[in-house]
PDB file of C-alpha atoms in Angstrom:
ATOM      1  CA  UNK A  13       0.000   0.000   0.000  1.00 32.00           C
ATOM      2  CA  UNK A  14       1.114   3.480  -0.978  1.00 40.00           C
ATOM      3  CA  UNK A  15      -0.606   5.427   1.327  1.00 41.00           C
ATOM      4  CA  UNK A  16      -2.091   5.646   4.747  1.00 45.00           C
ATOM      5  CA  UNK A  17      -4.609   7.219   7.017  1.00 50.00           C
ATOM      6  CA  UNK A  18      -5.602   8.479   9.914  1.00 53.00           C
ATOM      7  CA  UNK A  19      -7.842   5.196  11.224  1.00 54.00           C
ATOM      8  CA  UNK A  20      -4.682   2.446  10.613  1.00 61.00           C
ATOM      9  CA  UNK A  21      -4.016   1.234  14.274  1.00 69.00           C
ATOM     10  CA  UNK A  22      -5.549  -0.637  16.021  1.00 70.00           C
ATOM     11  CA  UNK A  23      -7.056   1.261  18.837  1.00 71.00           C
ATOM     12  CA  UNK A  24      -8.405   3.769  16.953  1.00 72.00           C
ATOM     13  CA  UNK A  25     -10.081   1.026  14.405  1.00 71.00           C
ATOM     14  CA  UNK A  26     -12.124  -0.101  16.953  1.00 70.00           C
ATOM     15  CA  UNK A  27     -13.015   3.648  18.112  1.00 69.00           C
ATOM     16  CA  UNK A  28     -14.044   3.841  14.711  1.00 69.00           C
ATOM     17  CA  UNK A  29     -16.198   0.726  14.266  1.00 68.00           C
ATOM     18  CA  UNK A  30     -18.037   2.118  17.152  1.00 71.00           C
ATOM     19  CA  UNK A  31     -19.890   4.960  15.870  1.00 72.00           C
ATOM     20  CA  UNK A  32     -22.877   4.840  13.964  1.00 76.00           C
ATOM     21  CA  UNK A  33     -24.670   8.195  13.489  1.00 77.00           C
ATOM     22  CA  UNK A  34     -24.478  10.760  16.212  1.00 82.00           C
ATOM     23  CA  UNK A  35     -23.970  14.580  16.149  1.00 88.00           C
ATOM     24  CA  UNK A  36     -22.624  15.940  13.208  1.00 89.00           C
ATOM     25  CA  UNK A  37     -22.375  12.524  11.477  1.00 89.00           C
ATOM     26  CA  UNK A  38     -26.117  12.518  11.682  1.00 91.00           C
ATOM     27  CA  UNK A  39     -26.307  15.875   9.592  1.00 90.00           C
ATOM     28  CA  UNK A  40     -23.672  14.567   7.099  1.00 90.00           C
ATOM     29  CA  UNK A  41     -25.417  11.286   6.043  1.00 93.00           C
ATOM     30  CA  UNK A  42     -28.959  12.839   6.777  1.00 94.00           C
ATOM     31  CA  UNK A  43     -29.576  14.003   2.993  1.00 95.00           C
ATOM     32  CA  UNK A  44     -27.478  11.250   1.073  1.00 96.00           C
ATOM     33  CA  UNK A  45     -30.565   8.945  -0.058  1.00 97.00           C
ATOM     34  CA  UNK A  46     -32.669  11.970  -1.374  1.00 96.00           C
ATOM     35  CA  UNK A  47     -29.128  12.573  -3.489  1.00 96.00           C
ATOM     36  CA  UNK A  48     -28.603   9.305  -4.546  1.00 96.00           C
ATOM     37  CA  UNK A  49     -32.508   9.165  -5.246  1.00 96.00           C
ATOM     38  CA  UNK A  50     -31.788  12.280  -7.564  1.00 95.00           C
ATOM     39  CA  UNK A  51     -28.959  10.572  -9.522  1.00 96.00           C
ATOM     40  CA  UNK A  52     -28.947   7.234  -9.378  1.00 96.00           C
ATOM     41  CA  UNK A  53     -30.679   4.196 -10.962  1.00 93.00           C
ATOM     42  CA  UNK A  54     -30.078   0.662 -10.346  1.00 96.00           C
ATOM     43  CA  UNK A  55     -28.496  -0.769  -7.080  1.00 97.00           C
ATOM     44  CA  UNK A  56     -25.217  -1.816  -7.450  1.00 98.00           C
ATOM     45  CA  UNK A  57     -22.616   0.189  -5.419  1.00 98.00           C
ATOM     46  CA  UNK A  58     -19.298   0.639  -4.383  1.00 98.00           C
ATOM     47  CA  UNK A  59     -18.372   2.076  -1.010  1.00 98.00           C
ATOM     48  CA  UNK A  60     -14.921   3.706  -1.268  1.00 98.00           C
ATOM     49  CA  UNK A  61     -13.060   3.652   1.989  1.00 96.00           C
ATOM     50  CA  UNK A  62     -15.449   2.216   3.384  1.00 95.00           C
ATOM     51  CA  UNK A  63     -13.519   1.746   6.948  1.00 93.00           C
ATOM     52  CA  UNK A  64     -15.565  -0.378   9.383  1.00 93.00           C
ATOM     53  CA  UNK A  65     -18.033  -0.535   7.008  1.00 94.00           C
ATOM     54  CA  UNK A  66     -20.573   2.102   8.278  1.00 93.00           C
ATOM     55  CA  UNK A  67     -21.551   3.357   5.019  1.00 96.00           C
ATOM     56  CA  UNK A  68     -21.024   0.091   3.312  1.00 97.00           C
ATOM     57  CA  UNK A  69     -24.544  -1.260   5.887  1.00 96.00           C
ATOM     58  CA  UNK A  70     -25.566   2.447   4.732  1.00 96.00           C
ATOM     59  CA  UNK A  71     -26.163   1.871   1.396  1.00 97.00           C
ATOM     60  CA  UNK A  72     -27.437  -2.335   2.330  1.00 97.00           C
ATOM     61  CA  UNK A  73     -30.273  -0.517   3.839  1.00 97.00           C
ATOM     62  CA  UNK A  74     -31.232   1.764   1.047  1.00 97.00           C
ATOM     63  CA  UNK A  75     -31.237  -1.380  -1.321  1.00 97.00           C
ATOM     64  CA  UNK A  76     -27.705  -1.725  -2.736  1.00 98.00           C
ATOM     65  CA  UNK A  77     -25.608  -4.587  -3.727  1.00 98.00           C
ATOM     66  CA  UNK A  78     -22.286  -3.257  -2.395  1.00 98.00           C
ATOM     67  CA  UNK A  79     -18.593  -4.017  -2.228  1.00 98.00           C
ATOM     68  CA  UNK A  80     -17.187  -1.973   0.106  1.00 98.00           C
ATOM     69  CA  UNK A  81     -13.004  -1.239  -0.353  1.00 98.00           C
ATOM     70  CA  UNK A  82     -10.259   0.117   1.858  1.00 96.00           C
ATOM     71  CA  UNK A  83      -6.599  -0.366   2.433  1.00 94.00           C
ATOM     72  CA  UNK A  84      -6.374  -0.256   5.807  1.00 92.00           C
ATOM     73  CA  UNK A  85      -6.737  -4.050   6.443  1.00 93.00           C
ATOM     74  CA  UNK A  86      -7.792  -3.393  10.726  1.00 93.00           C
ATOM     75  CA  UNK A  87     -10.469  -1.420   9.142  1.00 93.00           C
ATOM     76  CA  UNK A  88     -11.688  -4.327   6.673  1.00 95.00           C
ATOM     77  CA  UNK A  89     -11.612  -6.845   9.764  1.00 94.00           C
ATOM     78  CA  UNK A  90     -13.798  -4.595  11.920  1.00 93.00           C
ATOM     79  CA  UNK A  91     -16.436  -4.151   9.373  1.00 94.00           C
ATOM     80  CA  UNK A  92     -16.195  -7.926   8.156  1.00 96.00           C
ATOM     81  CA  UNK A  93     -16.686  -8.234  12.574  1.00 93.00           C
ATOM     82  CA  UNK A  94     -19.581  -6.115  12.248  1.00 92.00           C
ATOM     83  CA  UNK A  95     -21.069  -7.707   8.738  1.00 95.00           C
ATOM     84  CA  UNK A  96     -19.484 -11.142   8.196  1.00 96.00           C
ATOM     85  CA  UNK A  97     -22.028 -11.738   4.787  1.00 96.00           C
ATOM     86  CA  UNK A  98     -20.774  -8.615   3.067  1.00 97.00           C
ATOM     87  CA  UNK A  99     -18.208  -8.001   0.862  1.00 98.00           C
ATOM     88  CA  UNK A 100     -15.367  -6.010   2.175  1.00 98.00           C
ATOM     89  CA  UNK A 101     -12.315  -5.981   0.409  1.00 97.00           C
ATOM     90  CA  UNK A 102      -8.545  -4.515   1.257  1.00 96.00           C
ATOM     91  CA  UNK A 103      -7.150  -3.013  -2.043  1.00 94.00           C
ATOM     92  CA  UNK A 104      -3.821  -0.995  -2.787  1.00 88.00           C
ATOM     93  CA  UNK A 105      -3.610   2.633  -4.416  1.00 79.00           C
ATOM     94  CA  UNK A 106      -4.273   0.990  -7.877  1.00 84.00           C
ATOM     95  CA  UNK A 107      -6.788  -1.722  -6.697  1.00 91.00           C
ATOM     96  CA  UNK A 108      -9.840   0.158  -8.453  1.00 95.00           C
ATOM     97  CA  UNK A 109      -8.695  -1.020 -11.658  1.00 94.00           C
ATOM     98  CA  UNK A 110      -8.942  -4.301 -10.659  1.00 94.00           C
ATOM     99  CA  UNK A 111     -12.752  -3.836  -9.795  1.00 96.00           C
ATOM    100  CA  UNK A 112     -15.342  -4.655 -12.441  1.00 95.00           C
ATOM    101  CA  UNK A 113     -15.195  -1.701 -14.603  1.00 96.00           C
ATOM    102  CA  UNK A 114     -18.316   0.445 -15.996  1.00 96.00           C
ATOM    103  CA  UNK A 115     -20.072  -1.737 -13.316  1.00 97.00           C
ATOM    104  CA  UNK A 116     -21.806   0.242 -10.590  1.00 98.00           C
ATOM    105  CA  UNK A 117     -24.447   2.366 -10.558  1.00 98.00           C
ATOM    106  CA  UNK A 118     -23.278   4.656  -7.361  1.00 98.00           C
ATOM    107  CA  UNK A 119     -19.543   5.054  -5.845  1.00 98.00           C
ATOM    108  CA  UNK A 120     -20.052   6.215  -2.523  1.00 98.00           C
ATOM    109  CA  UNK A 121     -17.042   8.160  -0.951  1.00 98.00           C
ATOM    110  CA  UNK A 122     -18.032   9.689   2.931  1.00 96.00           C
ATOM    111  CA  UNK A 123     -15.017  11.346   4.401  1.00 94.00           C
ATOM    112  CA  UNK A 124     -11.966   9.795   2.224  1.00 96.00           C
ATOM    113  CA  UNK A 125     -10.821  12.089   0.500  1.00 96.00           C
ATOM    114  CA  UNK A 126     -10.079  13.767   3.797  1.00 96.00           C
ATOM    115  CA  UNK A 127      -7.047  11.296   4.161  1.00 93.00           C
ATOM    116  CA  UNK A 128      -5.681  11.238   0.611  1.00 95.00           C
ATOM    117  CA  UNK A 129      -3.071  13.813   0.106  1.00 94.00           C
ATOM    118  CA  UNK A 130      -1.625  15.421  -3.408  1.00 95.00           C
ATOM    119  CA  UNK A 131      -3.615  16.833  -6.404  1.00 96.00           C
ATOM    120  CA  UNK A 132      -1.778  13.743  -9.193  1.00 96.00           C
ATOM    121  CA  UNK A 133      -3.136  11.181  -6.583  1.00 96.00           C
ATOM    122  CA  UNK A 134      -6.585  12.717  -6.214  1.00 97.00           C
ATOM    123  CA  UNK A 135      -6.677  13.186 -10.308  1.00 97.00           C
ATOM    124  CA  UNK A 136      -6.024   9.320 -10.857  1.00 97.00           C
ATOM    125  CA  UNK A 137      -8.601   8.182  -8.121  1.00 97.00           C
ATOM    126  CA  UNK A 138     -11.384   9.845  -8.553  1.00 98.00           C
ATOM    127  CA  UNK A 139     -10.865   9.425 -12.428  1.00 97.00           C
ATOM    128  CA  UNK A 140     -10.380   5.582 -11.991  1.00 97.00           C
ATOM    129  CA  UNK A 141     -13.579   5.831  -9.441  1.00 98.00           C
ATOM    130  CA  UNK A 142     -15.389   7.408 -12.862  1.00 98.00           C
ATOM    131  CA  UNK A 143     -14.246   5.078 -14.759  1.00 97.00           C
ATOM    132  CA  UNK A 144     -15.877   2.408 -12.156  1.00 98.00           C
ATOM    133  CA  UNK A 145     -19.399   3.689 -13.099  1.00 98.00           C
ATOM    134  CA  UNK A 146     -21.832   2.481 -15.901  1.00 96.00           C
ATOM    135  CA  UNK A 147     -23.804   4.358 -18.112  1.00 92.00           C
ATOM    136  CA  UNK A 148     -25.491   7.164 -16.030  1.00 89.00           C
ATOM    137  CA  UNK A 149     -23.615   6.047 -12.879  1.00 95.00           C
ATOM    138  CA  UNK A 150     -22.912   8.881 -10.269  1.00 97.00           C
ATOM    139  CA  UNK A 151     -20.199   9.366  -7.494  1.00 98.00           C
ATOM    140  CA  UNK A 152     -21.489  10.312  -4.376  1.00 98.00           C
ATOM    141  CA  UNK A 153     -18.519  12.334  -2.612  1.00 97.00           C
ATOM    142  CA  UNK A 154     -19.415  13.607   1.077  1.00 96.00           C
ATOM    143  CA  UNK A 155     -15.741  15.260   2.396  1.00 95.00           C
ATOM    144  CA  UNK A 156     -14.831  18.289   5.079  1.00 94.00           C
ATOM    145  CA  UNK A 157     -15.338  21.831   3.559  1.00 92.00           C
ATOM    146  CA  UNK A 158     -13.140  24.183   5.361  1.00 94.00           C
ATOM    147  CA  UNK A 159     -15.624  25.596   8.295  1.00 94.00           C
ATOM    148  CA  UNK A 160     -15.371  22.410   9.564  1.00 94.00           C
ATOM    149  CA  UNK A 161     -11.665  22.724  10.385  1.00 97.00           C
ATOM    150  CA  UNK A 162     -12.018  26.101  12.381  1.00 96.00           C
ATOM    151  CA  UNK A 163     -15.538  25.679  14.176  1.00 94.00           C
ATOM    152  CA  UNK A 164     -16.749  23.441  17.163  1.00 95.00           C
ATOM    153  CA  UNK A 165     -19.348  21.045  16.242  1.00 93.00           C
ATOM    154  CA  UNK A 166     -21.120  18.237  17.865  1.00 92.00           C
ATOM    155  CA  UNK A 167     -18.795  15.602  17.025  1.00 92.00           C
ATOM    156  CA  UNK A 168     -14.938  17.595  16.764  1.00 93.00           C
ATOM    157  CA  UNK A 169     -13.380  20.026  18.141  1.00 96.00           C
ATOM    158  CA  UNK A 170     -10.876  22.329  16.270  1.00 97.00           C
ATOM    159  CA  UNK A 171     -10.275  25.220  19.122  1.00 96.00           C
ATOM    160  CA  UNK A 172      -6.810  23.976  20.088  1.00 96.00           C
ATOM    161  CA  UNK A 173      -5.455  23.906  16.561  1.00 97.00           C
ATOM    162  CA  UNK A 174      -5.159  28.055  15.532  1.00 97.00           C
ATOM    163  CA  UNK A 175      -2.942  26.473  12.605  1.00 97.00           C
ATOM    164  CA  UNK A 176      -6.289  25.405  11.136  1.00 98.00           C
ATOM    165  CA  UNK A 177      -7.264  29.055  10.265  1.00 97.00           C
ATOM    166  CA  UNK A 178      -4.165  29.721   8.012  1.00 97.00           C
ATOM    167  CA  UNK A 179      -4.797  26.288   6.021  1.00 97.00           C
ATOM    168  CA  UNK A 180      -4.668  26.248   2.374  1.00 96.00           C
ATOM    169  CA  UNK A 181      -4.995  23.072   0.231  1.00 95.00           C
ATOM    170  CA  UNK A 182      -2.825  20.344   0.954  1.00 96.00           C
ATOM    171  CA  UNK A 183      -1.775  21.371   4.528  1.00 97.00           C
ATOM    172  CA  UNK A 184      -2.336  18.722   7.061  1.00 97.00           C
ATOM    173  CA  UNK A 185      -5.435  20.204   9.398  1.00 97.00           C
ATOM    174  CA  UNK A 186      -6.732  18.480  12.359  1.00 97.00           C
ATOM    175  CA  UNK A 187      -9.600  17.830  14.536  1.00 96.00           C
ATOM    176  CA  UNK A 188     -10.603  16.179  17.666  1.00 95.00           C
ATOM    177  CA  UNK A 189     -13.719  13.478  18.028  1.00 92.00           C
ATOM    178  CA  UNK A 190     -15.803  13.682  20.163  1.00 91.00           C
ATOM    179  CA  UNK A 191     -17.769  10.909  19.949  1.00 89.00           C
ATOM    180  CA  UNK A 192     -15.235   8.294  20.805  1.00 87.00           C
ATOM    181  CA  UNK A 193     -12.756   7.287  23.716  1.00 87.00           C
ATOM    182  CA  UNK A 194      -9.755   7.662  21.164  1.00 87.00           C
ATOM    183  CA  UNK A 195      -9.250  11.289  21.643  1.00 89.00           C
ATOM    184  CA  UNK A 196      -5.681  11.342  19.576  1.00 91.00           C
ATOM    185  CA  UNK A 197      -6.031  14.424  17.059  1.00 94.00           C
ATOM    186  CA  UNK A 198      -7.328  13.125  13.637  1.00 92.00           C
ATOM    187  CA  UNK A 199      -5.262  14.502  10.992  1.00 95.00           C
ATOM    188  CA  UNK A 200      -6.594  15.350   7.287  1.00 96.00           C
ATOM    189  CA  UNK A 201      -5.775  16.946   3.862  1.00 97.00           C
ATOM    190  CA  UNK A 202      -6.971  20.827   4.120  1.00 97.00           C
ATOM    191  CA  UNK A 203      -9.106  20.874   0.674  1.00 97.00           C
ATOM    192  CA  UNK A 204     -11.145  24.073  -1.005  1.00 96.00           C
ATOM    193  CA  UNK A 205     -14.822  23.612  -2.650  1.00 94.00           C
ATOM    194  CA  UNK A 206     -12.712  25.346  -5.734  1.00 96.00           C
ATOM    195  CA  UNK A 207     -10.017  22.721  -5.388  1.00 96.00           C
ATOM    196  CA  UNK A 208     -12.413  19.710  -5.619  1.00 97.00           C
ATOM    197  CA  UNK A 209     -13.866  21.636  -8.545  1.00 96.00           C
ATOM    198  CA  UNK A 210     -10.655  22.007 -10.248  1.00 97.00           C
ATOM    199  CA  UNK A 211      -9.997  18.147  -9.385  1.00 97.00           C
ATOM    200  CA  UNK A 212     -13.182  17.122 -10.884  1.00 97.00           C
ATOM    201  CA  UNK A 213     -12.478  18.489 -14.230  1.00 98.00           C
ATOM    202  CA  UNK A 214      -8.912  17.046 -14.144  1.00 98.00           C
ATOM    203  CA  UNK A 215     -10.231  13.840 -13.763  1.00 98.00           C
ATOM    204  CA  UNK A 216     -12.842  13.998 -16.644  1.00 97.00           C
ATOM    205  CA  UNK A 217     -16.202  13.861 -13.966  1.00 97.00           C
ATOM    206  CA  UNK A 218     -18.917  16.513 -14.646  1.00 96.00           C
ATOM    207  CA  UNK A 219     -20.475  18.035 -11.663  1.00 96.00           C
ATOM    208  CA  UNK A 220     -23.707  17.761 -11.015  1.00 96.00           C
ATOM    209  CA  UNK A 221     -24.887  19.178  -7.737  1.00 96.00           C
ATOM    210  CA  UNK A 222     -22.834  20.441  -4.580  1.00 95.00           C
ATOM    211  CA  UNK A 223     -24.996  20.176  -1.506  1.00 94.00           C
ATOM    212  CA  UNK A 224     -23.910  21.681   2.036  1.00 91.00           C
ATOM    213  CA  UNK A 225     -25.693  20.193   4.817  1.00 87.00           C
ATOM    214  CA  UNK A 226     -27.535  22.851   7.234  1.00 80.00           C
ATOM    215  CA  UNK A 227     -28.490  22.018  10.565  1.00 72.00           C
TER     216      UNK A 227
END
């Protein structure tokens, strides 16, 4: 594996594989079947990152075939703990190419992006994600807009990091969770709205609605 995140070891897997939907993770998954009911047809998906396999049982429950994919393999074991009929699978940086391709009908991405630094490496995923999709297939990408990074929410806490507020895209930012005994800082990729614009055309995907979750 090329790369790495923030949810690798461990102890902070099984934080992870703890949460469902409190607090502000509530708001962020709150409008995602009215979106996919917007954009999507059929029912076979593919849960990017899918961690411990929250929003892999996600889309289950809205009717999806799924595969969810991650590389952090203590991830993959908690959700295969949590769901031992579903199909979880640990893949490398170029694993999507491996998948099926022009075979599902929705990608589903919550939050990864947040732990996948460099422009070239975002380019290549998200274009191999598009390339994952048949005919009229969508991406659904939910990721951390930067308010998040310099407000207290619910579920993090940002007021010891000032370094937050000078961020630009790229930087390393991080949070705290509140909604979990692992209270370690979480560290992401800093990432503009114009940024993921700019990435989208680099990558060859057309985009077709940017929704900001009010609460």
């Amino acid at each position: 594996m090329e790369f790495s995140n923030s949810y690798e070891d461990a102890k902070r897997a099984d934080a992870y594989a703890q949460l469902e939907f409190p607090g502000t993770y509530y708001l962020a998954y709150r409008d995602i079947p009215a979106i996919i009911g917007r954009h999507v047809t059929g029912n076979r998906g593919l849960d990017f990152g899918c961690g411990a396999g929250r929003s892999t049982r996600f889309l289950q429950k809205l009717g999806f075939e799924v595969i969810g994919v991650d590389i952090s393999e203590v991830m993959v074991a908690k959700a295969r703990e949590f769901d031992p009929t579903g199909d979880y699978r640990v893949i490398c940086e170029t694993g999507l190419r491996r998948l099926p391709q022009e075979s599902f009908d929705v990608v589903l991405s919550m939050f990864t992006f947040d732990n996948i630094p460099g422009v070239d490496r975002r380019v290549s995923l998200f274009r191999d994600l598009g390339n994952l999709l048949s005919g009229g297939g969508a991406i659904v990408c939910l990721d951390s807009t930067p308010e998040i990074y310099v407000n207290e929410w619910a579920s993090f806490s940002t007021a010891q990091f000032a370094e937050n507020r000078t961020a630009r895209s790229g930087d390393i930012v991080r949070t705290i969770m509140k909604d979990v005994d692992d209270k370690r800082p979480v560290e992401d990729t800093f990432w503009t709205n114009d940024d993921y614009v700019e990435t989208f055309k680099l990558a060859d995907l057309a985009l077709v609605e940017t929704c900001k979750p009010l609460g």
